[in-house]
JSON list of C-alpha atoms in Angstrom, two decimals:
[
{"chain": "A", "resi": 3, "resn": "MET", "atom": "CA", "xyz": [-64.74, 45.80, -57.32]},
{"chain": "A", "resi": 4, "resn": "ASN", "atom": "CA", "xyz": [-65.77, 44.63, -54.02]},
{"chain": "A", "resi": 5, "resn": "ASN", "atom": "CA", "xyz": [-68.24, 47.14, -52.74]},
{"chain": "A", "resi": 6, "resn": "VAL", "atom": "CA", "xyz": [-71.50, 46.56, -50.30]},
{"chain": "A", "resi": 7, "resn": "VAL", "atom": "CA", "xyz": [-74.41, 49.29, -48.94]},
{"chain": "A", "resi": 8, "resn": "LEU", "atom": "CA", "xyz": [-76.65, 47.74, -47.01]},
{"chain": "A", "resi": 9, "resn": "ILE", "atom": "CA", "xyz": [-79.51, 49.76, -44.89]},
{"chain": "A", "resi": 10, "resn": "GLY", "atom": "CA", "xyz": [-81.45, 47.27, -42.72]},
{"chain": "A", "resi": 11, "resn": "ARG", "atom": "CA", "xyz": [-81.98, 46.83, -39.24]},
{"chain": "A", "resi": 12, "resn": "LEU", "atom": "CA", "xyz": [-80.01, 45.14, -35.68]},
{"chain": "A", "resi": 13, "resn": "THR", "atom": "CA", "xyz": [-81.59, 41.36, -35.41]},
{"chain": "A", "resi": 14, "resn": "ARG", "atom": "CA", "xyz": [-80.29, 42.23, -31.63]},
{"chain": "A", "resi": 15, "resn": "ASP", "atom": "CA", "xyz": [-77.39, 44.43, -29.70]},
{"chain": "A", "resi": 16, "resn": "PRO", "atom": "CA", "xyz": [-73.92, 44.64, -31.38]},
{"chain": "A", "resi": 17, "resn": "ASP", "atom": "CA", "xyz": [-71.68, 42.54, -29.08]},
{"chain": "A", "resi": 18, "resn": "LEU", "atom": "CA", "xyz": [-68.11, 44.43, -29.08]},
{"chain": "A", "resi": 19, "resn": "ARG", "atom": "CA", "xyz": [-65.26, 42.52, -28.28]},
{"chain": "A", "resi": 20, "resn": "TYR", "atom": "CA", "xyz": [-61.03, 43.13, -28.27]},
{"chain": "A", "resi": 21, "resn": "THR", "atom": "CA", "xyz": [-58.94, 41.14, -30.19]},
{"chain": "A", "resi": 22, "resn": "GLN", "atom": "CA", "xyz": [-55.28, 39.67, -27.74]},
{"chain": "A", "resi": 23, "resn": "SER", "atom": "CA", "xyz": [-53.80, 43.75, -28.95]},
{"chain": "A", "resi": 24, "resn": "GLN", "atom": "CA", "xyz": [-56.62, 45.11, -27.23]},
{"chain": "A", "resi": 25, "resn": "ARG", "atom": "CA", "xyz": [-58.36, 46.65, -30.49]},
{"chain": "A", "resi": 26, "resn": "PRO", "atom": "CA", "xyz": [-61.99, 46.61, -29.79]},
{"chain": "A", "resi": 27, "resn": "VAL", "atom": "CA", "xyz": [-64.46, 44.55, -32.58]},
{"chain": "A", "resi": 28, "resn": "CYS", "atom": "CA", "xyz": [-68.30, 44.61, -33.02]},
{"chain": "A", "resi": 29, "resn": "THR", "atom": "CA", "xyz": [-70.15, 42.26, -34.76]},
{"chain": "A", "resi": 30, "resn": "LEU", "atom": "CA", "xyz": [-73.68, 42.38, -35.83]},
{"chain": "A", "resi": 31, "resn": "PHE", "atom": "CA", "xyz": [-76.52, 40.97, -37.76]},
{"chain": "A", "resi": 32, "resn": "LEU", "atom": "CA", "xyz": [-78.83, 43.26, -39.61]},
{"chain": "A", "resi": 33, "resn": "ALA", "atom": "CA", "xyz": [-82.03, 42.08, -40.80]},
{"chain": "A", "resi": 34, "resn": "VAL", "atom": "CA", "xyz": [-82.01, 43.51, -45.13]},
{"chain": "A", "resi": 35, "resn": "ASP", "atom": "CA", "xyz": [-85.33, 43.55, -46.62]},
{"chain": "A", "resi": 36, "resn": "ARG", "atom": "CA", "xyz": [-85.39, 42.20, -50.31]},
{"chain": "A", "resi": 37, "resn": "GLY", "atom": "CA", "xyz": [-87.60, 44.53, -51.51]},
{"chain": "A", "resi": 38, "resn": "TYR", "atom": "CA", "xyz": [-90.28, 42.46, -53.20]},
{"chain": "A", "resi": 39, "resn": "SER", "atom": "CA", "xyz": [-93.60, 44.10, -54.25]},
{"chain": "A", "resi": 40, "resn": "ARG", "atom": "CA", "xyz": [-96.20, 43.19, -51.92]},
{"chain": "A", "resi": 41, "resn": "GLN", "atom": "CA", "xyz": [-97.87, 40.00, -53.65]},
{"chain": "A", "resi": 42, "resn": "LYS", "atom": "CA", "xyz": [-94.52, 38.40, -54.52]},
{"chain": "A", "resi": 43, "resn": "ARG", "atom": "CA", "xyz": [-93.81, 39.68, -50.77]},
{"chain": "A", "resi": 44, "resn": "ALA", "atom": "CA", "xyz": [-97.18, 37.94, -49.60]},
{"chain": "A", "resi": 45, "resn": "GLU", "atom": "CA", "xyz": [-96.27, 35.06, -51.91]},
{"chain": "A", "resi": 46, "resn": "MET", "atom": "CA", "xyz": [-93.20, 34.16, -50.49]},
{"chain": "A", "resi": 47, "resn": "GLU", "atom": "CA", "xyz": [-94.13, 35.02, -46.56]},
{"chain": "A", "resi": 48, "resn": "SER", "atom": "CA", "xyz": [-96.87, 31.91, -47.71]},
{"chain": "A", "resi": 49, "resn": "GLN", "atom": "CA", "xyz": [-94.63, 28.99, -49.07]},
{"chain": "A", "resi": 50, "resn": "ASN", "atom": "CA", "xyz": [-92.70, 30.24, -46.35]},
{"chain": "A", "resi": 51, "resn": "GLN", "atom": "CA", "xyz": [-89.63, 32.04, -47.71]},
{"chain": "A", "resi": 52, "resn": "PRO", "atom": "CA", "xyz": [-87.48, 33.91, -46.60]},
{"chain": "A", "resi": 53, "resn": "THR", "atom": "CA", "xyz": [-87.66, 38.04, -47.54]},
{"chain": "A", "resi": 54, "resn": "ALA", "atom": "CA", "xyz": [-84.97, 39.49, -45.82]},
{"chain": "A", "resi": 55, "resn": "ASP", "atom": "CA", "xyz": [-81.56, 38.77, -45.73]},
{"chain": "A", "resi": 56, "resn": "PHE", "atom": "CA", "xyz": [-79.38, 38.43, -41.96]},
{"chain": "A", "resi": 57, "resn": "PRO", "atom": "CA", "xyz": [-75.20, 39.77, -42.93]},
{"chain": "A", "resi": 58, "resn": "ARG", "atom": "CA", "xyz": [-72.82, 39.50, -40.30]},
{"chain": "A", "resi": 59, "resn": "ILE", "atom": "CA", "xyz": [-71.33, 42.58, -40.37]},
{"chain": "A", "resi": 60, "resn": "THR", "atom": "CA", "xyz": [-68.06, 43.66, -38.75]},
{"chain": "A", "resi": 61, "resn": "ILE", "atom": "CA", "xyz": [-66.83, 46.37, -37.73]},
{"chain": "A", "resi": 62, "resn": "TRP", "atom": "CA", "xyz": [-63.20, 47.87, -36.35]},
{"chain": "A", "resi": 63, "resn": "GLY", "atom": "CA", "xyz": [-62.00, 50.02, -34.07]},
{"chain": "A", "resi": 64, "resn": "VAL", "atom": "CA", "xyz": [-63.65, 53.27, -32.98]},
{"chain": "A", "resi": 65, "resn": "GLN", "atom": "CA", "xyz": [-66.48, 52.66, -35.47]},
{"chain": "A", "resi": 66, "resn": "ALA", "atom": "CA", "xyz": [-67.31, 49.48, -33.58]},
{"chain": "A", "resi": 67, "resn": "GLU", "atom": "CA", "xyz": [-67.09, 50.70, -29.97]},
{"chain": "A", "resi": 68, "resn": "ASN", "atom": "CA", "xyz": [-69.71, 53.66, -31.31]},
{"chain": "A", "resi": 69, "resn": "ALA", "atom": "CA", "xyz": [-72.19, 51.42, -33.08]},
{"chain": "A", "resi": 70, "resn": "SER", "atom": "CA", "xyz": [-71.77, 48.88, -29.56]},
{"chain": "A", "resi": 71, "resn": "ARG", "atom": "CA", "xyz": [-72.82, 52.24, -27.73]},
{"chain": "A", "resi": 72, "resn": "TYR", "atom": "CA", "xyz": [-75.32, 53.95, -29.65]},
{"chain": "A", "resi": 73, "resn": "LEU", "atom": "CA", "xyz": [-77.40, 50.68, -31.68]},
{"chain": "A", "resi": 74, "resn": "ARG", "atom": "CA", "xyz": [-79.54, 48.16, -30.05]},
{"chain": "A", "resi": 75, "resn": "LYS", "atom": "CA", "xyz": [-81.55, 45.86, -30.88]},
{"chain": "A", "resi": 76, "resn": "SER", "atom": "CA", "xyz": [-83.75, 46.63, -33.80]},
{"chain": "A", "resi": 77, "resn": "SER", "atom": "CA", "xyz": [-82.23, 50.21, -34.71]},
{"chain": "A", "resi": 78, "resn": "GLN", "atom": "CA", "xyz": [-81.78, 51.14, -38.26]},
{"chain": "A", "resi": 79, "resn": "CYS", "atom": "CA", "xyz": [-78.72, 51.88, -39.91]},
{"chain": "A", "resi": 80, "resn": "ALA", "atom": "CA", "xyz": [-76.47, 51.84, -42.86]},
{"chain": "A", "resi": 81, "resn": "VAL", "atom": "CA", "xyz": [-73.30, 50.18, -43.61]},
{"chain": "A", "resi": 82, "resn": "ILE", "atom": "CA", "xyz": [-70.86, 50.27, -46.60]},
{"chain": "A", "resi": 83, "resn": "GLY", "atom": "CA", "xyz": [-67.63, 47.84, -46.86]},
{"chain": "A", "resi": 84, "resn": "ARG", "atom": "CA", "xyz": [-67.17, 44.34, -48.22]},
{"chain": "A", "resi": 85, "resn": "ILE", "atom": "CA", "xyz": [-67.98, 40.91, -48.55]},
{"chain": "A", "resi": 86, "resn": "GLN", "atom": "CA", "xyz": [-65.20, 38.92, -46.82]},
{"chain": "A", "resi": 87, "resn": "THR", "atom": "CA", "xyz": [-65.24, 35.23, -47.08]},
{"chain": "A", "resi": 88, "resn": "GLY", "atom": "CA", "xyz": [-63.01, 32.25, -45.23]},
{"chain": "A", "resi": 89, "resn": "SER", "atom": "CA", "xyz": [-63.32, 28.93, -43.56]},
{"chain": "A", "resi": 90, "resn": "TYR", "atom": "CA", "xyz": [-62.73, 26.96, -40.81]},
{"chain": "A", "resi": 91, "resn": "LYS", "atom": "CA", "xyz": [-62.75, 23.47, -39.59]},
{"chain": "A", "resi": 92, "resn": "ASP", "atom": "CA", "xyz": [-65.03, 22.76, -37.23]},
{"chain": "A", "resi": 93, "resn": "ASN", "atom": "CA", "xyz": [-64.65, 20.14, -34.18]},
{"chain": "A", "resi": 94, "resn": "ASN", "atom": "CA", "xyz": [-65.86, 17.20, -36.17]},
{"chain": "A", "resi": 95, "resn": "GLY", "atom": "CA", "xyz": [-63.02, 18.38, -38.64]},
{"chain": "A", "resi": 96, "resn": "ASN", "atom": "CA", "xyz": [-65.93, 19.94, -41.59]},
{"chain": "A", "resi": 97, "resn": "THR", "atom": "CA", "xyz": [-64.89, 22.75, -43.64]},
{"chain": "A", "resi": 98, "resn": "VAL", "atom": "CA", "xyz": [-66.87, 25.26, -42.92]},
{"chain": "A", "resi": 99, "resn": "TYR", "atom": "CA", "xyz": [-67.39, 28.30, -45.70]},
{"chain": "A", "resi": 100, "resn": "THR", "atom": "CA", "xyz": [-68.57, 32.20, -44.17]},
{"chain": "A", "resi": 101, "resn": "THR", "atom": "CA", "xyz": [-69.56, 35.31, -45.60]},
{"chain": "A", "resi": 102, "resn": "GLU", "atom": "CA", "xyz": [-69.41, 38.52, -43.10]},
{"chain": "A", "resi": 103, "resn": "VAL", "atom": "CA", "xyz": [-69.90, 41.98, -44.69]},
{"chain": "A", "resi": 104, "resn": "VAL", "atom": "CA", "xyz": [-66.87, 44.42, -43.16]},
{"chain": "A", "resi": 105, "resn": "ALA", "atom": "CA", "xyz": [-67.91, 48.01, -42.48]},
{"chain": "A", "resi": 106, "resn": "ASP", "atom": "CA", "xyz": [-65.59, 50.19, -43.92]},
{"chain": "A", "resi": 107, "resn": "ARG", "atom": "CA", "xyz": [-68.34, 52.88, -42.30]},
{"chain": "A", "resi": 108, "resn": "VAL", "atom": "CA", "xyz": [-72.06, 52.55, -40.69]},
{"chain": "A", "resi": 109, "resn": "GLU", "atom": "CA", "xyz": [-74.77, 55.53, -40.22]},
{"chain": "A", "resi": 110, "resn": "PHE", "atom": "CA", "xyz": [-77.14, 55.77, -37.86]},
{"chain": "A", "resi": 111, "resn": "LEU", "atom": "CA", "xyz": [-79.95, 55.68, -38.87]},
{"chain": "A", "resi": 112, "resn": "SER", "atom": "CA", "xyz": [-82.01, 55.02, -35.87]},
{"chain": "A", "resi": 113, "resn": "SER", "atom": "CA", "xyz": [-81.39, 55.03, -32.06]},
{"chain": "A", "resi": 114, "resn": "ASN", "atom": "CA", "xyz": [-84.01, 53.27, -29.56]},
{"chain": "A", "resi": 115, "resn": "ASN", "atom": "CA", "xyz": [-82.06, 54.94, -26.90]},
{"chain": "A", "resi": 116, "resn": "GLN", "atom": "CA", "xyz": [-84.38, 55.24, -24.03]},
{"chain": "A", "resi": 117, "resn": "GLY", "atom": "CA", "xyz": [-84.74, 58.49, -22.03]},
{"chain": "A", "resi": 118, "resn": "GLY", "atom": "CA", "xyz": [-81.19, 59.40, -24.29]},
{"chain": "A", "resi": 119, "resn": "THR", "atom": "CA", "xyz": [-79.96, 61.19, -26.78]},
{"chain": "A", "resi": 120, "resn": "SER", "atom": "CA", "xyz": [-81.22, 60.37, -30.18]},
{"chain": "A", "resi": 121, "resn": "TYR", "atom": "CA", "xyz": [-78.25, 59.85, -32.18]},
{"chain": "A", "resi": 122, "resn": "GLN", "atom": "CA", "xyz": [-79.95, 59.89, -35.23]},
{"chain": "A", "resi": 123, "resn": "ASN", "atom": "CA", "xyz": [-78.14, 60.73, -39.70]},
{"chain": "A", "resi": 124, "resn": "ASN", "atom": "CA", "xyz": [-74.41, 60.61, -37.40]},
{"chain": "A", "resi": 125, "resn": "SER", "atom": "CA", "xyz": [-71.85, 58.52, -39.41]},
{"chain": "A", "resi": 126, "resn": "TYR", "atom": "CA", "xyz": [-68.61, 58.15, -37.81]},
{"chain": "A", "resi": 127, "resn": "ASN", "atom": "CA", "xyz": [-65.60, 56.60, -39.97]},
{"chain": "A", "resi": 128, "resn": "SER", "atom": "CA", "xyz": [-63.00, 54.93, -37.91]},
{"chain": "A", "resi": 129, "resn": "ASP", "atom": "CA", "xyz": [-59.76, 55.86, -41.14]},
{"chain": "A", "resi": 130, "resn": "ASN", "atom": "CA", "xyz": [-60.41, 59.68, -40.19]},
{"chain": "A", "resi": 131, "resn": "PHE", "atom": "CA", "xyz": [-62.16, 60.07, -36.40]},
{"chain": "A", "resi": 132, "resn": "ASN", "atom": "CA", "xyz": [-60.55, 61.59, -34.11]},
{"chain": "A", "resi": 133, "resn": "GLN", "atom": "CA", "xyz": [-62.13, 60.93, -30.62]},
{"chain": "A", "resi": 134, "resn": "ASP", "atom": "CA", "xyz": [-60.07, 64.50, -28.86]},
{"chain": "A", "resi": 135, "resn": "THR", "atom": "CA", "xyz": [-61.91, 66.63, -31.40]},
{"chain": "A", "resi": 136, "resn": "TYR", "atom": "CA", "xyz": [-65.25, 65.30, -32.67]},
{"chain": "A", "resi": 137, "resn": "PRO", "atom": "CA", "xyz": [-67.85, 67.26, -30.09]},
{"chain": "A", "resi": 138, "resn": "GLN", "atom": "CA", "xyz": [-66.51, 70.24, -31.90]},
{"chain": "A", "resi": 139, "resn": "ASN", "atom": "CA", "xyz": [-66.02, 68.86, -35.12]},
{"chain": "A", "resi": 140, "resn": "PHE", "atom": "CA", "xyz": [-69.53, 67.42, -35.19]},
{"chain": "A", "resi": 141, "resn": "ASN", "atom": "CA", "xyz": [-70.46, 70.73, -33.79]},
{"chain": "A", "resi": 142, "resn": "GLN", "atom": "CA", "xyz": [-68.90, 72.58, -36.98]},
{"chain": "A", "resi": 143, "resn": "GLN", "atom": "CA", "xyz": [-70.43, 70.38, -39.25]},
{"chain": "A", "resi": 144, "resn": "ARG", "atom": "CA", "xyz": [-73.93, 69.85, -38.35]},
{"chain": "A", "resi": 145, "resn": "ASN", "atom": "CA", "xyz": [-74.09, 73.88, -38.20]},
{"chain": "A", "resi": 146, "resn": "TYR", "atom": "CA", "xyz": [-72.11, 73.94, -41.85]},
{"chain": "A", "resi": 147, "resn": "ASN", "atom": "CA", "xyz": [-74.74, 71.10, -43.14]},
{"chain": "A", "resi": 148, "resn": "ASN", "atom": "CA", "xyz": [-77.78, 73.56, -41.43]},
{"chain": "A", "resi": 149, "resn": "GLN", "atom": "CA", "xyz": [-77.11, 77.02, -42.49]},
{"chain": "A", "resi": 150, "resn": "ALA", "atom": "CA", "xyz": [-76.42, 78.95, -46.29]},
{"chain": "A", "resi": 151, "resn": "PRO", "atom": "CA", "xyz": [-72.88, 79.77, -46.71]},
{"chain": "A", "resi": 152, "resn": "ASN", "atom": "CA", "xyz": [-72.43, 82.66, -44.81]},
{"chain": "A", "resi": 153, "resn": "ASN", "atom": "CA", "xyz": [-72.29, 85.62, -48.38]},
{"chain": "A", "resi": 154, "resn": "ASN", "atom": "CA", "xyz": [-74.11, 89.21, -49.13]},
{"chain": "A", "resi": 155, "resn": "ASP", "atom": "CA", "xyz": [-75.81, 87.99, -51.59]},
{"chain": "A", "resi": 156, "resn": "ASP", "atom": "CA", "xyz": [-77.62, 84.32, -50.45]},
{"chain": "A", "resi": 157, "resn": "ASP", "atom": "CA", "xyz": [-80.89, 87.21, -49.16]},
{"chain": "A", "resi": 158, "resn": "ASP", "atom": "CA", "xyz": [-81.58, 87.69, -52.75]},
{"chain": "A", "resi": 159, "resn": "PHE", "atom": "CA", "xyz": [-80.69, 83.94, -54.64]},
{"chain": "A", "resi": 160, "resn": "PHE", "atom": "CA", "xyz": [-83.96, 82.87, -55.33]},
{"chain": "A", "resi": 161, "resn": "ASP", "atom": "CA", "xyz": [-86.10, 85.99, -55.26]},
{"chain": "A", "resi": 162, "resn": "ASP", "atom": "CA", "xyz": [-85.53, 86.66, -59.47]},
{"chain": "A", "resi": 163, "resn": "ASP", "atom": "CA", "xyz": [-85.94, 82.55, -60.02]},
{"chain": "A", "resi": 164, "resn": "PHE", "atom": "CA", "xyz": [-89.10, 82.27, -58.68]},
{"chain": "A", "resi": 165, "resn": "GLU", "atom": "CA", "xyz": [-92.84, 82.73, -58.93]},
{"chain": "A", "resi": 166, "resn": "GLU", "atom": "CA", "xyz": [-96.25, 80.86, -56.68]},
{"chain": "A", "resi": 167, "resn": "LEU", "atom": "CA", "xyz": [-98.08, 79.08, -59.39]},
{"chain": "A", "resi": 168, "resn": "GLN", "atom": "CA", "xyz": [-101.78, 78.99, -58.77]},
{"chain": "A", "resi": 169, "resn": "ASP", "atom": "CA", "xyz": [-103.02, 75.50, -57.30]},
{"chain": "A", "resi": 170, "resn": "ASP", "atom": "CA", "xyz": [-106.54, 74.25, -59.56]},
{"chain": "A", "resi": 171, "resn": "GLY", "atom": "CA", "xyz": [-106.95, 71.75, -57.42]},
{"chain": "A", "resi": 172, "resn": "LYS", "atom": "CA", "xyz": [-106.10, 69.50, -59.76]},
{"chain": "A", "resi": 173, "resn": "ILE", "atom": "CA", "xyz": [-103.64, 65.73, -60.07]},
{"chain": "A", "resi": 174, "resn": "PRO", "atom": "CA", "xyz": [-100.77, 66.66, -61.75]},
{"chain": "A", "resi": 175, "resn": "PHE", "atom": "CA", "xyz": [-100.84, 62.73, -63.14]}
]
């Protein structure tokens, strides 16, 4: 199984390009914290050792265009994808080995738009993304996620199950 889930911040603005067949491809680099404890982090930093990794992320299709449009340097995002390795010969004839993450899904966790709309917690999956129906589907999904189902019994669903506890001011642990 080849599955990667990363959350990090962009180290620079995304780079959008198009293949000869006009297929969009976006490249970005994420700073992903290694999750050291405060003590271990201080120790690593004092020895000039890295405390984060900076994987190269490749995004294809409409998702690539959206990432380029809405993400900027220091934006936080989540990437779900797979690791892909490769190699090529440089100008000196040396073999250079590469490792990258090919994104299947990108979620925008924060945005640094100045004076614009914030696109937080929106995910774009190129496999089922349809630009023509996006605005309607997004609003329908958003309403569905933020509202309870429309059943007649929902108004008193929690009435019988919960009672308020008295707070004695003590910490429970």
